[in-house]
Short mmCIF file of C-alpha atoms in Angstrom, two decimals:
data_model
loop_
_atom_site.label_atom_id
_atom_site.label_comp_id
_atom_site.label_asym_id
_atom_site.label_seq_id
_atom_site.Cartn_x
_atom_site.Cartn_y
_atom_site.Cartn_z
CA UNK H 1 141.60 203.04 -15.89
CA UNK H 2 138.45 201.51 -14.42
CA UNK H 3 137.64 197.95 -13.44
CA UNK H 4 134.43 197.00 -15.27
CA UNK H 5 132.20 194.08 -14.23
CA UNK H 6 129.82 192.25 -16.57
CA UNK H 7 126.98 190.07 -15.28
CA UNK H 8 126.00 186.98 -17.23
CA UNK H 9 123.11 185.16 -15.57
CA UNK H 10 119.76 183.47 -16.00
CA UNK H 11 116.76 185.71 -15.25
CA UNK H 12 113.32 184.53 -14.15
CA UNK H 13 110.60 185.97 -16.37
CA UNK H 14 108.48 188.45 -14.40
CA UNK H 15 110.06 187.38 -11.10
CA UNK H 16 111.44 190.81 -10.30
CA UNK H 17 112.42 189.93 -6.74
CA UNK H 18 114.61 187.03 -7.86
CA UNK H 19 116.22 189.08 -10.61
CA UNK H 20 116.94 192.00 -8.27
CA UNK H 21 118.59 189.59 -5.84
CA UNK H 22 120.87 188.41 -8.64
CA UNK H 23 121.81 192.00 -9.55
CA UNK H 24 122.31 192.94 -5.90
CA UNK H 25 124.61 189.96 -5.33
CA UNK H 26 126.63 190.78 -8.46
CA UNK H 27 126.95 194.42 -7.38
CA UNK H 28 128.16 193.33 -3.94
CA UNK H 29 130.77 190.98 -5.40
CA UNK H 30 131.88 193.54 -7.98
CA UNK H 31 132.36 196.22 -5.33
CA UNK H 32 134.42 193.85 -3.18
CA UNK H 33 137.08 193.65 -5.90
CA UNK H 34 137.01 197.36 -6.71
CA UNK H 35 134.83 197.50 -9.84
CA UNK H 36 133.42 200.91 -10.71
CA UNK H 37 130.57 199.71 -12.92
CA UNK H 38 128.28 196.68 -13.30
CA UNK H 39 126.75 195.98 -16.73
CA UNK H 40 123.68 193.70 -16.77
CA UNK H 41 121.88 191.98 -19.70
CA UNK H 42 118.96 193.23 -21.79
CA UNK H 43 115.65 193.37 -19.87
CA UNK H 44 117.24 191.36 -17.06
CA UNK H 45 115.20 192.81 -14.14
CA UNK H 46 111.97 191.51 -15.72
CA UNK H 47 113.37 188.65 -17.81
CA UNK H 48 113.51 188.42 -21.58
CA UNK H 49 110.10 187.43 -22.95
CA UNK H 50 108.78 190.19 -25.26
CA UNK H 51 105.21 188.99 -25.71
CA UNK H 52 104.73 188.08 -22.06
CA UNK H 53 106.10 191.43 -20.97
CA UNK H 54 103.76 193.20 -23.38
CA UNK H 55 100.76 191.27 -22.08
CA UNK H 56 101.54 190.95 -18.36
CA UNK H 57 103.90 193.68 -17.17
CA UNK H 58 102.17 196.60 -15.48
CA UNK H 59 103.93 199.80 -16.63
CA UNK H 60 102.92 201.46 -13.37
CA UNK H 61 105.50 199.28 -11.61
CA UNK H 62 108.43 200.57 -13.67
CA UNK H 63 109.21 203.81 -11.77
CA UNK H 64 109.44 201.89 -8.51
CA UNK H 65 111.64 199.26 -10.15
CA UNK H 66 113.98 201.93 -11.44
CA UNK H 67 114.26 203.39 -7.96
CA UNK H 68 115.12 200.00 -6.50
CA UNK H 69 117.84 199.53 -9.10
CA UNK H 70 119.23 202.97 -8.28
CA UNK H 71 119.13 201.89 -4.65
CA UNK H 72 121.33 198.88 -5.42
CA UNK H 73 123.87 201.21 -7.01
CA UNK H 74 123.80 203.49 -3.96
CA UNK H 75 123.99 200.65 -1.46
CA UNK H 76 127.05 199.12 -3.10
CA UNK H 77 128.61 202.39 -4.26
CA UNK H 78 128.91 201.22 -7.86
CA UNK H 79 127.73 202.44 -11.24
CA UNK H 80 125.04 200.26 -12.81
CA UNK H 81 123.62 199.69 -16.29
CA UNK H 82 120.17 198.09 -16.34
CA UNK H 83 117.67 197.50 -19.15
CA UNK H 84 113.88 197.80 -18.90
CA UNK H 85 110.82 198.44 -21.08
CA UNK H 86 109.77 202.09 -21.14
CA UNK H 87 106.71 203.85 -22.60
CA UNK H 88 107.04 205.19 -26.14
CA UNK H 89 104.26 207.80 -26.07
CA UNK H 90 104.68 208.88 -29.67
CA UNK H 91 103.79 205.36 -30.82
CA UNK H 92 101.53 204.31 -27.93
CA UNK H 93 103.88 201.42 -27.31
CA UNK H 94 107.06 200.48 -25.46
CA UNK H 95 110.74 200.84 -26.17
CA UNK H 96 113.49 198.58 -24.88
CA UNK H 97 115.81 200.87 -22.95
CA UNK H 98 119.09 200.91 -21.09
CA UNK H 99 119.97 203.27 -18.24
CA UNK H 100 123.32 204.15 -16.71
CA UNK H 101 123.28 205.33 -13.09
CA UNK H 102 126.30 206.40 -11.06
CA UNK H 103 127.31 205.18 -7.61
CA UNK H 104 124.84 207.64 -6.06
CA UNK H 105 121.99 206.14 -8.08
CA UNK H 106 121.73 209.26 -10.27
CA UNK H 107 120.70 208.66 -13.87
CA UNK H 108 123.44 209.77 -16.26
CA UNK H 109 122.39 208.27 -19.56
CA UNK H 110 119.36 206.67 -21.18
CA UNK H 111 119.16 204.92 -24.52
CA UNK H 112 116.28 203.29 -26.43
CA UNK H 113 116.91 200.36 -28.79
CA UNK H 114 116.78 201.29 -32.48
CA UNK H 115 117.06 197.90 -34.21
CA UNK H 116 114.52 195.31 -33.03
CA UNK H 117 115.32 191.65 -33.67
CA UNK H 118 112.76 189.01 -34.55
CA UNK H 119 108.99 188.85 -34.82
CA UNK H 120 108.32 188.84 -31.07
CA UNK H 121 110.31 192.01 -30.40
CA UNK H 122 108.64 193.77 -33.32
CA UNK H 123 105.20 192.80 -32.01
CA UNK H 124 105.91 193.86 -28.43
CA UNK H 125 108.10 196.94 -28.88
CA UNK H 126 108.70 199.99 -31.04
CA UNK H 127 112.09 200.83 -32.53
CA UNK H 128 113.50 204.18 -31.41
CA UNK H 129 115.26 206.76 -33.57
CA UNK H 130 117.55 208.77 -31.30
CA UNK H 131 121.33 208.27 -31.68
CA UNK H 132 123.46 207.03 -28.78
CA UNK H 133 124.48 209.85 -26.47
CA UNK H 134 127.82 210.05 -24.64
CA UNK H 135 128.60 211.05 -21.04
CA UNK H 136 131.69 211.16 -18.88
CA UNK H 137 131.70 208.25 -16.43
CA UNK H 138 134.67 207.89 -14.08
CA UNK H 139 136.81 209.81 -16.57
CA UNK H 140 135.81 207.64 -19.56
CA UNK H 141 133.54 208.86 -22.34
CA UNK H 142 130.76 206.28 -22.22
CA UNK H 143 127.83 205.35 -24.47
CA UNK H 144 125.30 202.52 -24.84
CA UNK H 145 123.61 200.38 -27.46
CA UNK H 146 121.33 197.37 -26.96
CA UNK H 147 121.79 193.87 -28.41
CA UNK H 148 121.06 193.86 -32.17
CA UNK H 149 122.10 197.52 -32.43
CA UNK H 150 125.77 196.61 -32.03
CA UNK H 151 125.59 194.35 -35.08
CA UNK H 152 125.24 197.45 -37.27
CA UNK H 153 128.57 199.24 -37.79
CA UNK H 154 126.74 202.53 -38.31
CA UNK H 155 125.34 202.44 -34.77
CA UNK H 156 128.72 201.83 -33.16
CA UNK H 157 130.36 204.45 -35.36
CA UNK H 158 127.66 206.95 -34.29
CA UNK H 159 128.78 206.47 -30.67
CA UNK H 160 132.46 206.67 -31.58
CA UNK H 161 132.12 209.88 -33.61
CA UNK H 162 130.36 211.45 -30.63
CA UNK H 163 133.44 210.73 -28.57
CA UNK H 164 132.69 207.36 -26.94
CA UNK H 165 135.65 205.44 -25.55
CA UNK H 166 133.56 202.76 -23.85
CA UNK H 167 130.43 201.19 -25.31
CA UNK H 168 128.13 199.26 -22.95
CA UNK H 169 125.80 196.72 -24.56
CA UNK H 170 123.10 194.80 -22.65
CA UNK H 171 122.02 191.90 -24.85
CA UNK H 172 119.78 188.83 -25.08
CA UNK H 173 121.50 186.60 -27.62
CA UNK H 174 120.18 183.11 -28.31
CA UNK H 175 122.11 179.93 -29.05
CA UNK H 176 123.34 179.64 -32.62
CA UNK H 177 124.76 183.14 -32.99
CA UNK H 178 128.25 182.44 -31.64
CA UNK H 179 129.87 184.65 -34.31
CA UNK H 180 128.42 187.76 -32.67
CA UNK H 181 130.44 187.71 -29.43
CA UNK H 182 133.35 185.74 -30.87
CA UNK H 183 133.93 187.78 -34.04
CA UNK H 184 131.60 190.72 -34.49
CA UNK H 185 132.05 192.43 -31.10
CA UNK H 186 135.81 192.43 -31.50
CA UNK H 187 135.45 193.75 -35.05
CA UNK H 188 133.20 196.58 -33.86
CA UNK H 189 135.74 197.46 -31.16
CA UNK H 190 138.68 197.64 -33.54
CA UNK H 191 136.93 199.39 -36.43
CA UNK H 192 135.65 202.19 -34.17
CA UNK H 193 138.60 201.94 -31.75
CA UNK H 194 136.79 201.83 -28.43
CA UNK H 195 136.19 199.36 -25.60
CA UNK H 196 133.03 197.29 -26.04
CA UNK H 197 131.39 195.38 -23.15
CA UNK H 198 128.63 192.92 -24.07
CA UNK H 199 126.48 191.34 -21.32
CA UNK H 200 124.27 188.37 -22.21
CA UNK H 201 121.78 186.08 -20.46
CA UNK H 202 122.58 182.43 -19.81
CA UNK H 203 120.26 179.44 -19.59
CA UNK H 204 116.60 179.17 -20.62
CA UNK H 205 113.93 181.89 -20.30
CA UNK H 206 110.42 181.65 -21.73
CA UNK H 207 110.99 180.16 -25.23
CA UNK H 208 114.64 181.22 -25.49
CA UNK H 209 117.86 179.30 -24.95
CA UNK H 210 120.62 181.84 -24.42
CA UNK H 211 124.17 181.55 -25.63
CA UNK H 212 126.02 183.23 -22.78
CA UNK H 213 129.38 184.19 -24.28
CA UNK H 214 129.54 187.69 -22.77
CA UNK H 215 132.73 189.52 -23.76
CA UNK H 216 134.76 192.68 -23.27
CA UNK H 217 136.88 193.76 -26.24
CA UNK H 218 139.58 196.41 -26.33
CA UNK H 219 140.03 199.16 -28.95
CA UNK H 220 142.66 197.10 -30.76
CA UNK H 221 140.27 194.15 -30.99
CA UNK H 222 141.93 192.28 -28.14
CA UNK H 223 139.80 190.04 -25.93
CA UNK H 224 139.86 191.48 -22.39
CA UNK H 225 137.37 189.04 -20.84
CA UNK H 226 135.07 186.25 -22.02
CA UNK H 227 132.46 183.95 -20.49
CA UNK H 228 131.29 180.47 -21.42
CA UNK H 229 127.65 179.34 -21.44
CA UNK H 230 126.97 179.37 -17.70
CA UNK H 231 126.39 182.18 -15.21
CA UNK H 232 129.47 184.32 -14.66
CA UNK H 233 130.73 187.67 -13.43
CA UNK H 234 133.44 189.01 -15.72
CA UNK H 235 136.01 191.68 -14.93
CA UNK H 236 138.14 193.77 -17.27
CA UNK H 237 140.25 196.92 -17.00
CA UNK H 238 139.13 199.59 -19.47
CA UNK H 239 140.45 203.09 -19.95
CA UNK H 240 141.27 205.96 -22.24
CA UNK H 241 144.97 205.45 -22.98
CA UNK H 242 144.46 202.33 -25.09
CA UNK H 243 141.74 204.14 -27.04
CA UNK H 244 144.03 207.12 -27.72
CA UNK H 245 146.88 204.82 -28.75
CA UNK H 246 144.69 202.87 -31.19
CA UNK H 247 143.28 206.05 -32.74
CA UNK H 248 146.74 207.60 -33.08
CA UNK H 249 148.21 204.49 -34.69
CA UNK H 250 145.48 204.05 -37.32
CA UNK H 251 143.25 207.17 -37.57
CA UNK H 252 140.06 205.55 -38.85
CA UNK H 253 137.79 208.16 -37.31
CA UNK H 254 139.79 211.17 -38.54
CA UNK H 255 140.18 209.81 -42.05
CA UNK H 256 136.57 208.85 -42.70
CA UNK H 257 134.91 210.48 -45.74
CA UNK H 258 131.22 210.61 -44.77
CA UNK H 259 130.24 213.04 -47.53
CA UNK H 260 131.61 210.63 -50.11
CA UNK H 261 129.84 207.67 -48.49
CA UNK H 262 126.55 209.56 -48.64
CA UNK H 263 127.05 210.11 -52.36
CA UNK H 264 127.71 206.42 -52.82
CA UNK H 265 124.45 205.54 -51.05
CA UNK H 266 122.47 208.12 -53.02
CA UNK H 267 123.76 206.67 -56.28
CA UNK H 268 122.45 203.17 -55.56
#
């Protein structure tokens, strides 16, 4: 078992110093209660404002920002998931990415967002194509998606079939989409039988009013932790035994018939 912490907070667009202070404070508080990992929201270190980031963020600053985030993990001896833009050389654009570093600040896992949401994201960023990878983190097989990705069952199932037991999801979800954290995240957890942690912004940034509502769901669909609309630091115990029990009780993953599903899609 591992104690997981989830940051829900309001970022300041392009005020990196303020946002790093928020992450540093959350990491300090999480470590004090024994958490092994801190999950932060989508693009939190730079704030969520796709068009402003595209126009104003200097990509030359990103390597230094990544090192400072790794330094926070090292200083507080805690794993950290952060989300930043990253160059997409093949398209001469930027991806939205998430990175998992361990308590030594070593990068273990990187993921680039596949499903972009809304006109602003599609103008500012390029959708990636690589599937979610899986690594061992503190004894738990761990993977990542970003925001809109988790709303597609195929994306979550891709992580689960690669062995994921814990899915970490930085997000930037606006007001009006309450069904996503309240219903859909729990459905994704139970249908692929894994823990899902979903970290959202709160408050107002650029033109966006964020819902908050960060959640952690267990592999049986149970609600392990949930936030309201305001800033919060959530905690939940996640592990492998509940995943194994859920998959033994109802073997969704073993009893899939992907070859048949492909035939169904080809016949449409």
